[in-house]
Amino acid sequence: MAKIHVMDEILANKIAAGEVVEKCVNVVKELVENSIDADSTDIKVELQEAGTKFIKVTDNGSGMDYDDAIMAFARHATSKIIDENDLFNIRTLGFRGEALASIASVSKVVMYTGDGEIGTKVVINGGKIEEKKKCEAIKGTSITVSDLFYNTPARLKHMKSLYTELAHITEYMNKIALSHPDIRFTLINNGRVLLKTDGSGNMLKVIHSIFGYDITKKMLKISGENLEYTISGYTSLPEVHRSSKNGIIILVNGRVVYNTQLVRTINDSYHSYKPDNYYPITVLNITVDPQLIDVNIHPTKMDIKFSKMEELCKLINDTIKSALQIETLIPEVDVVLDETVNYDISSDSPKQEIRKEHYEQEKIDLSTQEVEEEVTDLFKEIEQRPQKIEIQPRLPQLYVVGLVHGTYIVCENEEGMYLIDQHAANERINYEKILKKLANPTKETIAPLYPITLEFSNNDYIVLKHNLYLLTDMGFKIEEFGVNSIIIKEHPTWLNDNNALENIKRLIEMVINLESNFKLERFRDSLAALMACKRSIKANTSISKEEMESLIANLRLCDNPFTCPHGRPTIIKYTNYDLEKLFKRSGF
Ligand code: ZN
Ligand code: ZN
């Protein structure tokens, strides 16, 4: 029975608007999503030269009968949706019936497909069907797209470097593997395996295949729910720093989506646990009634709008924060004895990412029974890590040994040796103290001793005037004063640090920069961090043993003793095992 419908013209145009096959990843995406639609449980993508020479996708799905196989390459053919209201409700993924026809028009395509009873072979060259015939029975589909753009050399020139093409494909395959842990995916380029998942349905195993053992052991399981949303997934310890956001992967009802606000919310949940301009690795699945979301489909990504966005952001924020509450977050020094294994995971360059994956893959290929067991134990450990149990104090008991360069306090306990950055530690203590004070400020205002007049550029002044309510709401009394200037008659007392003028300038600068996105909470936070830095012992300052002990005692009382307000570590740990390894005392 023919399963392919011809799509409603308007819908087709709507979706096809701007739709072009311009990168190898578009082809991979289309073919892989067709395979998923066909209920495949095993999908293999083979590339030569990052897909520019050929892309072959083989699946074990339901395949097509003879008629469908021919129809599949007609314009507007799709087996997937009939009504645009189904765009998100549908379980299936592909919806661009255009794409196969577009691909076939700029490449050489060979397809073998079969529903188990009868096989069909179709050969298309630059959009022209050159061969179609019945062949031996197979179950599934294999499509080879070679010499992409051979007949449109101008487009061929537009293709980025092979590394960029490959990086795009790898990123796409990673995401699709994460959204379908129950499908076995294999990605191979020039004979090298870049990704291999086992289709066991275990998301942590997919994370392991993508990011490797060292990252996987730094993942925390997260889960939470409110009335509308259920969220679950894994997120990295704050010590994992990446300069790119592409390790943050959001799924809605099992499908990868793109939403900048959610990415920001996830990153903000780590605020002061890590520098804000580095990103975690997070795989977050949001389950929601499809009625509550609005999907805007774009050829390369899926943007999505949520009703009750604020509640969703709060849920994500609370869930990640409480996951961070339970862990002892002292980074252990990575003792790496084999130089070749030392990859910079924070690196953004696709070259490095891919090299890393090569390495990880080699590790998987070489895996012995022992490695298998280690990985299985790790999965169990991560699954069983307690959630939402607060342990206080979060730092273990530490005994001061001495001070290095007037900067690092050396401590020990039965587990190993610790180094504490005295400035960062002191900064954290002061920050939490100041923040608590600023969090509940009085409504009192004060008139400055000397009138404060401030002058602005004409455009800043316009922005400021427009957003002046933000300041008056805080209790400021402000009047206009000449051209592009204001005079501050009164300001809140909580700004009355030694540096009221500087603080006010910072505040106004933030109001001008952020306008209606200005959040008083954010300003207080940055003010607390600044004041804390100024009040803390500097590096290269010798302090007594008693001072060190009291510093550590105060650090142990902090809500988050592990990082300074800027997200840099206050403490690092060398386990006894690491030390033995470094001195070759153990069996290394
Ligand atoms: Zn500082
Ligand atoms: Zn700092």
Coordinates of C-alpha atoms and ligand atoms in Angstrom, one line a residue:
M1 CA 0.0 0.0 0.0
A2 CA 1.3 3.4 -1.0
K3 CA 2.1 5.4 2.1
I4 CA 3.3 8.6 0.5
H5 CA 0.8 11.5 0.2
V6 CA 1.2 14.6 -1.8
M7 CA 1.5 17.4 0.6
D8 CA -1.0 20.3 0.7
E9 CA 0.5 23.0 -1.5
I10 CA 0.3 25.9 1.0
L11 CA 1.8 23.9 3.8
A12 CA 4.6 22.7 1.5
N13 CA 5.4 26.2 0.5
K14 CA 5.3 27.4 4.1
I15 CA 7.7 24.8 5.1
A16 CA 9.9 24.9 2.1
A17 CA 10.3 28.7 2.3
G18 CA 14.0 29.2 2.5
E19 CA 14.6 25.5 2.5
V20 CA 17.7 24.7 0.5
V21 CA 20.1 21.9 0.7
E22 CA 23.3 23.9 1.3
K23 CA 25.4 21.8 3.5
C24 CA 26.1 18.1 3.8
V25 CA 24.4 18.1 7.2
N26 CA 21.1 19.0 5.5
V27 CA 21.3 15.8 3.5
V28 CA 22.3 13.7 6.5
K29 CA 19.5 15.2 8.5
E30 CA 16.9 14.5 5.9
L31 CA 18.0 10.9 5.3
V32 CA 18.4 10.1 9.0
E33 CA 15.0 11.5 9.9
N34 CA 13.4 9.5 7.1
S35 CA 15.0 6.5 8.7
I36 CA 13.6 7.3 12.1
D37 CA 10.2 7.8 10.6
A38 CA 10.5 4.3 9.1
D39 CA 10.8 2.9 12.7
S40 CA 14.4 1.9 12.2
T41 CA 16.3 0.8 15.3
D42 CA 19.7 0.8 13.7
I43 CA 20.9 3.7 11.5
K44 CA 24.3 3.9 10.0
V45 CA 25.7 7.0 8.4
E46 CA 28.9 6.6 6.3
L47 CA 30.7 9.5 4.9
Q48 CA 33.6 10.0 2.6
E49 CA 35.4 13.4 2.9
A50 CA 32.9 14.7 5.4
G51 CA 30.1 13.9 3.0
T52 CA 31.3 15.8 0.1
K53 CA 32.3 12.7 -1.8
F54 CA 29.4 10.5 -0.5
I55 CA 26.9 10.1 2.2
K56 CA 25.4 6.7 2.7
V57 CA 22.6 6.1 5.2
T58 CA 21.5 2.6 5.9
D59 CA 18.6 1.6 8.1
N60 CA 16.6 -1.5 9.1
G61 CA 13.3 0.3 9.0
S62 CA 10.0 -0.5 7.3
G63 CA 11.3 0.4 3.8
M64 CA 9.2 1.3 0.8
D65 CA 7.4 -0.6 -1.8
Y66 CA 8.0 -0.1 -5.5
D67 CA 5.5 2.7 -6.0
D68 CA 6.6 4.7 -3.0
A69 CA 10.2 4.3 -3.9
I70 CA 9.6 6.1 -7.2
M71 CA 7.3 8.6 -5.6
A72 CA 9.7 9.5 -2.8
F73 CA 11.7 11.7 -5.1
A74 CA 8.8 13.6 -6.5
R75 CA 8.4 17.2 -5.3
H76 CA 6.1 17.7 -2.3
A77 CA 6.0 14.0 -1.6
T78 CA 5.9 13.2 2.1
S79 CA 4.8 10.3 4.1
K80 CA 4.7 12.3 7.2
I81 CA 2.2 14.9 7.8
I82 CA -1.0 16.0 6.3
D83 CA -2.2 18.9 8.4
E84 CA 0.0 21.7 9.7
N85 CA -1.6 21.4 13.1
D86 CA 0.1 18.0 13.3
L87 CA 3.5 19.5 13.0
F88 CA 4.5 19.0 16.6
N89 CA 1.9 16.5 17.8
I90 CA 3.1 13.9 15.4
R91 CA 5.5 11.4 16.6
T92 CA 7.4 11.4 13.3
L93 CA 10.1 13.9 12.5
G94 CA 10.5 14.5 8.9
F95 CA 8.1 16.9 7.2
R96 CA 10.0 18.3 4.3
G97 CA 8.9 16.2 1.4
E98 CA 10.7 18.7 -0.8
A99 CA 14.1 17.6 0.5
L100 CA 14.6 14.3 -1.2
A101 CA 13.7 15.9 -4.5
S102 CA 16.1 18.8 -3.9
I103 CA 18.9 16.5 -2.9
A104 CA 18.4 14.3 -5.9
S105 CA 18.5 17.3 -8.2
V106 CA 22.0 18.2 -7.2
S107 CA 23.7 14.8 -6.7
K108 CA 23.8 11.2 -7.8
V109 CA 21.5 9.0 -5.8
V110 CA 21.3 5.3 -5.5
M111 CA 18.6 3.8 -3.3
Y112 CA 17.9 0.3 -2.3
T113 CA 14.7 -0.2 -0.3
G114 CA 12.4 -3.0 0.6
D115 CA 9.6 -3.9 3.0
G116 CA 11.0 -7.4 3.4
E117 CA 9.1 -8.9 0.5
I118 CA 10.3 -7.1 -2.5
G119 CA 13.3 -4.9 -3.1
T120 CA 13.6 -1.8 -5.3
K121 CA 16.6 -0.1 -6.8
V122 CA 16.4 3.5 -8.0
V123 CA 19.2 5.4 -9.6
I124 CA 18.8 9.2 -10.1
N125 CA 21.4 11.5 -11.7
G126 CA 20.9 15.2 -11.3
G127 CA 17.2 14.7 -10.7
K128 CA 16.6 12.4 -13.6
I129 CA 15.6 8.8 -12.9
E130 CA 18.0 6.6 -14.8
E131 CA 17.2 3.3 -13.4
K132 CA 14.3 1.7 -11.5
K133 CA 13.9 -2.0 -11.0
K134 CA 12.8 -4.7 -8.7
C135 CA 15.6 -6.5 -7.0
E136 CA 16.1 -9.1 -4.3
A137 CA 14.1 -8.7 -1.1
I138 CA 15.6 -6.5 1.7
K139 CA 14.2 -5.0 4.9
G140 CA 15.1 -1.3 5.2
T141 CA 16.5 1.4 3.1
S142 CA 20.0 2.4 2.0
I143 CA 20.5 5.6 0.2
T144 CA 23.8 6.8 -1.2
V145 CA 24.2 10.4 -2.2
S146 CA 27.4 11.1 -4.0
D147 CA 29.1 14.0 -5.6
L148 CA 26.8 16.5 -4.0
F149 CA 26.5 19.7 -6.1
Y150 CA 28.4 18.2 -8.9
N151 CA 26.1 19.9 -11.3
T152 CA 26.0 23.2 -9.4
P153 CA 29.7 24.1 -9.0
A154 CA 28.8 27.6 -7.6
R155 CA 27.2 26.0 -4.6
L156 CA 30.0 23.5 -4.2
K157 CA 32.3 26.5 -3.7
H158 CA 30.2 27.7 -0.9
M159 CA 30.8 24.7 1.2
K160 CA 33.0 25.3 4.2
S161 CA 36.1 23.4 5.0
L162 CA 35.8 19.6 5.5
Y163 CA 36.3 20.0 9.2
T164 CA 33.4 22.5 9.4
E165 CA 31.1 20.2 7.4
L166 CA 32.1 17.2 9.6
A167 CA 31.7 19.2 12.8
H168 CA 28.1 20.1 11.8
I169 CA 27.3 16.5 11.0
T170 CA 28.8 15.3 14.2
E171 CA 26.9 17.8 16.2
Y172 CA 23.7 16.9 14.5
M173 CA 24.3 13.1 15.0
N174 CA 25.1 13.7 18.7
K175 CA 21.8 15.5 19.2
I176 CA 19.7 13.0 17.3
A177 CA 21.4 10.1 19.3
L178 CA 20.6 11.9 22.5
S179 CA 17.0 12.3 21.5
H180 CA 16.7 8.7 20.5
P181 CA 18.7 6.6 23.0
D182 CA 16.7 3.6 21.9
I183 CA 18.1 3.7 18.3
R184 CA 21.5 2.4 17.5
F185 CA 23.5 5.1 15.6
T186 CA 26.8 4.8 13.9
L187 CA 28.7 7.7 12.2
I188 CA 31.7 6.9 10.1
N189 CA 33.9 9.3 8.2
N190 CA 36.7 7.9 5.9
G191 CA 36.4 4.6 7.7
R192 CA 36.8 6.0 11.2
V193 CA 34.0 5.6 13.7
L194 CA 33.1 9.0 15.2
L195 CA 30.0 8.0 17.1
K196 CA 28.5 4.7 18.1
T197 CA 25.6 4.2 20.4
D198 CA 24.1 1.0 21.5
G199 CA 20.4 1.7 21.3
S200 CA 19.8 0.4 24.8
G201 CA 17.6 3.4 25.7
N202 CA 20.0 4.6 28.3
M203 CA 20.7 8.3 27.8
L204 CA 23.8 8.2 30.0
K205 CA 25.3 5.7 27.7
V206 CA 24.8 8.0 24.8
I207 CA 26.4 10.8 26.8
H208 CA 29.3 8.5 27.3
S209 CA 29.6 7.7 23.6
I210 CA 29.7 11.4 22.8
F211 CA 31.6 13.0 25.6
G212 CA 33.7 10.2 26.9
Y213 CA 34.4 8.8 30.3
D214 CA 35.9 11.8 32.0
I215 CA 32.9 14.0 31.2
T216 CA 30.4 11.3 32.0
K217 CA 31.8 10.8 35.5
K218 CA 31.2 14.5 36.0
M219 CA 27.5 14.4 35.2
L220 CA 24.7 14.9 37.7
K221 CA 21.3 13.4 37.3
I222 CA 18.6 16.0 37.5
S223 CA 14.8 15.7 37.7
G224 CA 12.0 18.0 38.7
E225 CA 8.4 18.8 38.0
N226 CA 5.7 21.4 38.5
L227 CA 2.1 21.5 37.4
E228 CA 2.8 21.9 33.7
Y229 CA 6.3 20.5 33.1
T230 CA 8.4 17.5 34.0
I231 CA 12.1 17.8 33.4
S232 CA 14.8 15.2 33.6
G233 CA 18.3 14.7 32.3
Y234 CA 22.0 15.2 33.1
T235 CA 24.1 18.2 33.8
S236 CA 27.8 18.6 34.4
L237 CA 29.6 19.6 37.5
P238 CA 30.6 23.2 37.5
E239 CA 34.2 22.4 37.0
V240 CA 33.4 21.4 33.4
H241 CA 33.9 24.6 31.4
R242 CA 33.2 24.9 27.7
S243 CA 33.6 28.0 25.7
S244 CA 30.7 27.0 23.5
K245 CA 27.0 26.5 24.2
N246 CA 26.7 23.5 22.0
G247 CA 27.0 21.1 24.9
I248 CA 23.6 22.3 26.1
I249 CA 21.0 20.2 24.5
I250 CA 17.3 20.7 25.1
L251 CA 14.7 18.2 24.1
V252 CA 11.0 18.8 24.3
N253 CA 8.9 15.6 24.4
G254 CA 12.0 13.8 23.1
R255 CA 12.8 16.2 20.2
V256 CA 15.8 18.5 20.0
V257 CA 14.7 22.2 20.1
Y258 CA 16.5 25.4 20.1
N259 CA 15.6 28.1 22.6
T260 CA 18.1 30.8 23.7
Q261 CA 16.2 31.7 26.8
L262 CA 16.3 28.1 28.1
V263 CA 20.0 27.9 27.3
R264 CA 20.6 31.1 29.3
T265 CA 18.5 29.8 32.2
I266 CA 20.5 26.6 32.3
N267 CA 23.8 28.6 32.3
D268 CA 22.5 31.1 34.9
S269 CA 21.6 28.3 37.2
Y270 CA 25.4 27.9 37.7
H271 CA 25.9 31.5 38.5
S272 CA 28.9 32.0 40.8
Y273 CA 29.6 28.3 40.6
K274 CA 31.6 28.8 37.4
P275 CA 32.5 31.8 35.2
D276 CA 29.3 32.9 33.4
N277 CA 31.0 33.0 30.0
Y278 CA 31.8 29.3 30.1
Y279 CA 29.1 26.7 29.6
P280 CA 28.1 23.4 31.1
I281 CA 27.2 20.2 29.3
T282 CA 23.5 19.6 29.8
V283 CA 21.0 17.2 28.3
L284 CA 17.6 18.3 29.4
N285 CA 14.4 16.6 28.4
I286 CA 11.2 18.6 29.0
T287 CA 7.9 16.8 29.0
V288 CA 4.9 18.9 28.4
D289 CA 1.4 18.8 27.0
P290 CA 1.9 19.8 23.3
Q291 CA -1.0 22.3 23.7
L292 CA 1.2 24.4 25.9
I293 CA 3.9 25.0 23.2
D294 CA 4.0 26.8 19.9
V295 CA 6.5 25.5 17.4
N296 CA 8.1 27.6 14.7
I297 CA 9.8 25.5 12.2
H298 CA 12.9 26.8 10.5
P299 CA 14.9 24.7 8.0
T300 CA 17.9 24.3 10.2
K301 CA 16.5 24.5 13.7
M302 CA 13.4 24.2 15.7
D303 CA 12.4 27.2 17.7
I304 CA 9.7 26.9 20.3
K305 CA 7.6 29.1 22.5
F306 CA 6.3 27.9 25.8
S307 CA 3.3 29.2 27.7
K308 CA 4.2 29.6 31.4
M309 CA 7.8 30.2 30.4
E310 CA 8.6 31.9 33.7
E311 CA 7.5 28.8 35.6
L312 CA 9.6 26.6 33.4
C313 CA 12.7 28.7 33.9
K314 CA 12.2 28.7 37.6
L315 CA 11.8 24.9 37.6
I316 CA 15.0 24.4 35.6
N317 CA 16.8 26.9 37.8
D318 CA 15.7 25.3 41.1
T319 CA 16.4 21.8 39.8
I320 CA 19.9 22.5 38.7
K321 CA 20.7 24.6 41.8
S322 CA 19.5 21.9 44.1
A323 CA 21.5 19.3 42.2
L324 CA 24.6 21.5 42.8
Q325 CA 23.7 21.8 46.5
I326 CA 24.2 18.1 47.3
E327 CA 27.6 17.6 45.7
T328 CA 31.0 18.2 47.1
L329 CA 32.3 20.3 44.3
I330 CA 36.0 20.3 44.9
P331 CA 37.7 19.7 41.6
E332 CA 40.2 16.9 41.7
V333 CA 43.4 17.6 39.9
D334 CA 43.5 15.6 36.7
V335 CA 46.6 13.5 37.0
V336 CA 47.3 12.5 33.4
L337 CA 50.4 10.5 32.9
D338 CA 50.0 9.9 29.2
E339 CA 50.5 13.2 27.4
T340 CA 48.6 12.2 24.3
V341 CA 45.4 11.8 26.3
N342 CA 45.4 15.4 27.5
Y343 CA 42.6 17.0 25.5
D344 CA 41.4 20.4 26.2
I345 CA 37.7 19.8 26.4
S346 CA 36.9 23.4 26.7
S347 CA 38.2 24.0 23.2
D348 CA 35.7 25.3 20.7
S349 CA 37.4 24.3 17.5
P350 CA 35.7 21.5 15.7
K351 CA 39.0 20.0 14.8
Q352 CA 39.7 19.5 18.5
E353 CA 36.2 18.2 19.2
I354 CA 36.5 15.7 16.4
R355 CA 40.0 14.6 17.4
K356 CA 38.7 14.1 20.9
E357 CA 35.9 11.9 19.6
H358 CA 38.4 9.9 17.6
Y359 CA 40.3 9.3 20.8
E360 CA 37.2 8.4 22.7
Q361 CA 36.2 6.1 20.0
E362 CA 39.5 4.3 20.0
K363 CA 39.1 3.9 23.7
I364 CA 35.7 2.3 23.2
D365 CA 37.1 0.0 20.5
L366 CA 39.9 -1.0 22.8
S367 CA 37.6 -1.5 25.7
T368 CA 38.3 -4.6 27.7
Q369 CA 36.0 -6.4 30.0
E370 CA 37.5 -4.3 32.8
V371 CA 36.7 -0.9 31.1
E372 CA 33.2 -2.2 30.5
E373 CA 32.7 -3.0 34.1
E374 CA 34.1 0.4 35.2
V375 CA 31.7 2.2 32.9
T376 CA 28.7 0.1 34.1
D377 CA 29.7 0.9 37.7
L378 CA 29.9 4.5 36.9
F379 CA 26.4 4.5 35.4
K380 CA 25.1 2.9 38.5
E381 CA 26.9 5.4 40.7
I382 CA 25.5 8.4 38.8
E383 CA 22.0 7.0 38.8
Q384 CA 22.2 6.4 42.6
R385 CA 23.7 9.8 43.6
P386 CA 21.4 11.2 46.2
Q387 CA 19.3 14.1 45.0
K388 CA 18.2 17.1 47.0
I389 CA 19.8 16.2 50.3
E390 CA 21.7 19.1 51.7
I391 CA 24.9 18.3 53.4
Q392 CA 26.3 21.0 55.7
P393 CA 29.0 22.0 55.9
R394 CA 29.9 21.2 52.4
L395 CA 33.7 21.2 52.9
P396 CA 35.4 18.4 54.8
Q397 CA 37.5 19.1 57.9
L398 CA 40.8 20.5 56.7
Y399 CA 44.1 21.0 58.6
V400 CA 46.4 23.8 57.7
V401 CA 49.9 22.9 56.7
G402 CA 51.2 26.2 55.5
L403 CA 51.2 29.0 52.9
V404 CA 52.8 29.1 49.4
H405 CA 53.8 32.4 47.9
G406 CA 51.5 34.3 50.3
T407 CA 48.7 33.0 48.0
Y408 CA 47.8 29.3 48.4
I409 CA 47.0 27.7 51.7
V410 CA 48.1 24.1 51.8
C411 CA 45.8 21.8 53.8
E412 CA 45.5 18.1 54.4
N413 CA 43.2 15.5 55.7
E414 CA 43.0 11.7 55.6
E415 CA 41.8 11.9 51.9
G416 CA 44.6 13.9 50.5
M417 CA 46.1 17.4 50.0
Y418 CA 44.2 20.6 49.3
L419 CA 45.3 24.0 47.9
I420 CA 43.1 27.0 48.7
D421 CA 43.4 30.3 47.0
Q422 CA 43.3 32.7 49.9
H423 CA 41.9 35.7 47.9
A424 CA 39.2 33.6 46.2
A425 CA 38.2 32.0 49.5
N426 CA 38.1 35.3 51.3
E427 CA 36.1 36.8 48.4
R428 CA 33.5 34.0 48.6
I429 CA 33.1 34.6 52.4
N430 CA 32.7 38.4 51.9
Y431 CA 30.4 38.0 48.9
E432 CA 27.9 35.8 50.7
K433 CA 28.0 38.2 53.7
I434 CA 27.4 41.3 51.6
L435 CA 24.8 39.6 49.4
K436 CA 22.8 38.6 52.5
K437 CA 22.9 42.2 53.6
L438 CA 21.9 43.6 50.2
A439 CA 19.1 41.0 49.7
N440 CA 17.0 42.6 52.4
P441 CA 17.8 46.3 52.2
T442 CA 15.8 48.9 54.1
K443 CA 13.7 51.3 52.1
E444 CA 15.7 54.1 53.6
T445 CA 17.2 56.7 51.4
I446 CA 19.9 59.3 52.1
A447 CA 20.9 62.7 50.6
P448 CA 24.5 62.6 49.5
L449 CA 26.9 65.0 51.3
Y450 CA 27.8 66.6 48.1
P451 CA 25.2 66.7 45.3
I452 CA 26.0 64.1 42.6
T453 CA 25.6 65.3 39.1
L454 CA 26.2 63.0 36.2
E455 CA 26.5 63.7 32.5
F456 CA 25.7 61.3 29.7
S457 CA 26.1 61.1 26.0
N458 CA 22.9 62.2 24.2
N459 CA 21.9 58.6 23.2
D460 CA 22.6 57.2 26.7
Y461 CA 20.6 60.1 28.2
I462 CA 17.6 59.2 26.1
V463 CA 17.7 55.6 27.2
L464 CA 18.2 56.6 30.8
K465 CA 15.3 59.0 30.8
H466 CA 13.1 56.4 29.3
N467 CA 14.1 53.9 32.0
L468 CA 14.3 56.3 34.9
Y469 CA 11.4 54.6 36.7
L470 CA 13.8 51.7 37.4
L471 CA 15.8 54.0 39.6
T472 CA 12.9 55.9 41.2
D473 CA 11.3 52.6 42.0
M474 CA 14.4 51.9 44.1
G475 CA 13.9 55.1 46.0
F476 CA 16.2 57.4 44.0
K477 CA 15.2 61.1 43.8
I478 CA 16.5 62.4 40.6
E479 CA 16.1 65.7 38.7
E480 CA 17.2 66.8 35.3
F481 CA 20.1 69.1 35.4
G482 CA 21.1 71.0 32.3
V483 CA 21.9 69.3 29.0
N484 CA 22.1 65.5 29.1
S485 CA 22.7 65.6 32.9
I486 CA 21.0 64.6 36.1
I487 CA 21.4 65.5 39.7
I488 CA 20.9 62.8 42.4
K489 CA 19.2 64.3 45.4
E490 CA 18.6 61.1 47.3
H491 CA 19.7 57.5 46.9
P492 CA 19.0 54.2 48.8
T493 CA 21.2 53.8 51.8
W494 CA 22.2 50.3 50.8
L495 CA 24.3 51.9 48.1
N496 CA 26.2 53.9 50.7
D497 CA 29.3 51.9 50.8
N498 CA 32.6 53.9 50.9
N499 CA 32.1 54.2 47.2
A500 CA 28.5 55.4 46.8
L501 CA 29.4 57.4 43.7
E502 CA 31.1 54.6 41.9
N503 CA 28.3 52.2 42.8
I504 CA 25.7 54.6 41.5
K505 CA 27.6 55.0 38.3
R506 CA 27.7 51.2 37.9
L507 CA 24.1 50.9 38.6
I508 CA 23.1 53.5 36.0
E509 CA 25.4 52.0 33.5
M510 CA 23.7 48.7 34.0
V511 CA 20.3 50.3 33.6
I512 CA 21.3 51.9 30.3
N513 CA 22.8 48.7 29.0
L514 CA 20.0 46.4 30.0
E515 CA 17.0 48.7 30.0
S516 CA 13.8 46.8 30.7
N517 CA 15.9 43.6 31.2
F518 CA 17.5 45.2 34.2
K519 CA 17.2 43.1 37.3
L520 CA 17.9 44.7 40.6
E521 CA 18.9 41.2 41.9
R522 CA 21.6 41.0 39.2
F523 CA 22.9 44.4 40.1
R524 CA 23.2 43.6 43.8
D525 CA 24.9 40.4 42.9
S526 CA 27.6 42.2 40.8
L527 CA 27.9 44.9 43.4
A528 CA 28.5 42.2 46.1
A529 CA 31.1 40.5 44.0
L530 CA 32.9 43.8 43.4
M531 CA 32.8 44.9 47.0
A532 CA 33.9 41.4 48.1
C533 CA 36.9 41.6 45.8
K534 CA 38.0 44.9 47.2
R535 CA 37.7 43.8 50.8
S536 CA 39.5 40.5 50.5
I537 CA 43.1 39.7 51.2
K538 CA 45.2 40.0 48.1
A539 CA 47.5 37.4 46.7
N540 CA 51.1 37.7 47.8
T541 CA 50.2 38.6 51.4
S542 CA 51.5 36.6 54.2
I543 CA 48.9 35.7 56.8
S544 CA 49.4 33.8 60.1
K545 CA 48.3 30.2 60.7
E546 CA 45.5 31.5 62.9
E547 CA 44.2 33.7 60.1
M548 CA 44.4 30.8 57.7
E549 CA 42.5 28.6 60.1
S550 CA 39.8 31.2 60.6
L551 CA 39.5 31.8 56.8
I552 CA 38.9 28.1 56.3
A553 CA 36.5 27.9 59.2
N554 CA 34.5 30.7 57.6
L555 CA 34.7 29.2 54.1
R556 CA 33.2 26.0 55.5
L557 CA 30.2 28.0 56.6
C558 CA 29.5 29.3 53.1
D559 CA 26.5 28.1 51.0
N560 CA 28.9 27.5 48.1
P561 CA 32.5 27.3 49.4
F562 CA 33.8 25.9 46.1
T563 CA 34.1 29.0 43.9
C564 CA 34.6 32.7 44.2
P565 CA 31.7 35.0 43.1
H566 CA 33.3 35.0 39.6
G567 CA 33.1 31.2 39.4
R568 CA 36.8 30.5 39.8
P569 CA 37.7 27.7 42.2
T570 CA 38.6 28.4 45.8
I571 CA 39.9 24.9 46.5
I572 CA 41.4 22.0 44.6
K573 CA 42.2 18.6 45.7
Y574 CA 45.0 16.1 45.2
T575 CA 43.8 12.7 46.4
N576 CA 46.3 10.4 48.1
Y577 CA 45.9 8.2 45.1
D578 CA 46.8 11.1 42.7
L579 CA 49.9 11.9 44.8
E580 CA 51.0 8.3 44.7
K581 CA 50.4 8.2 41.0
L582 CA 52.5 11.4 40.5
F583 CA 55.4 9.9 42.5
K584 CA 55.0 6.5 40.9
R585 CA 54.4 4.9 44.2
S586 CA 51.4 3.0 43.1
G587 CA 51.4 0.4 40.3
F588 CA 51.8 2.9 37.5
Ligands
ZN1 ZN 39.0 39.4 43.4
ZN2 ZN 36.8 36.2 42.1

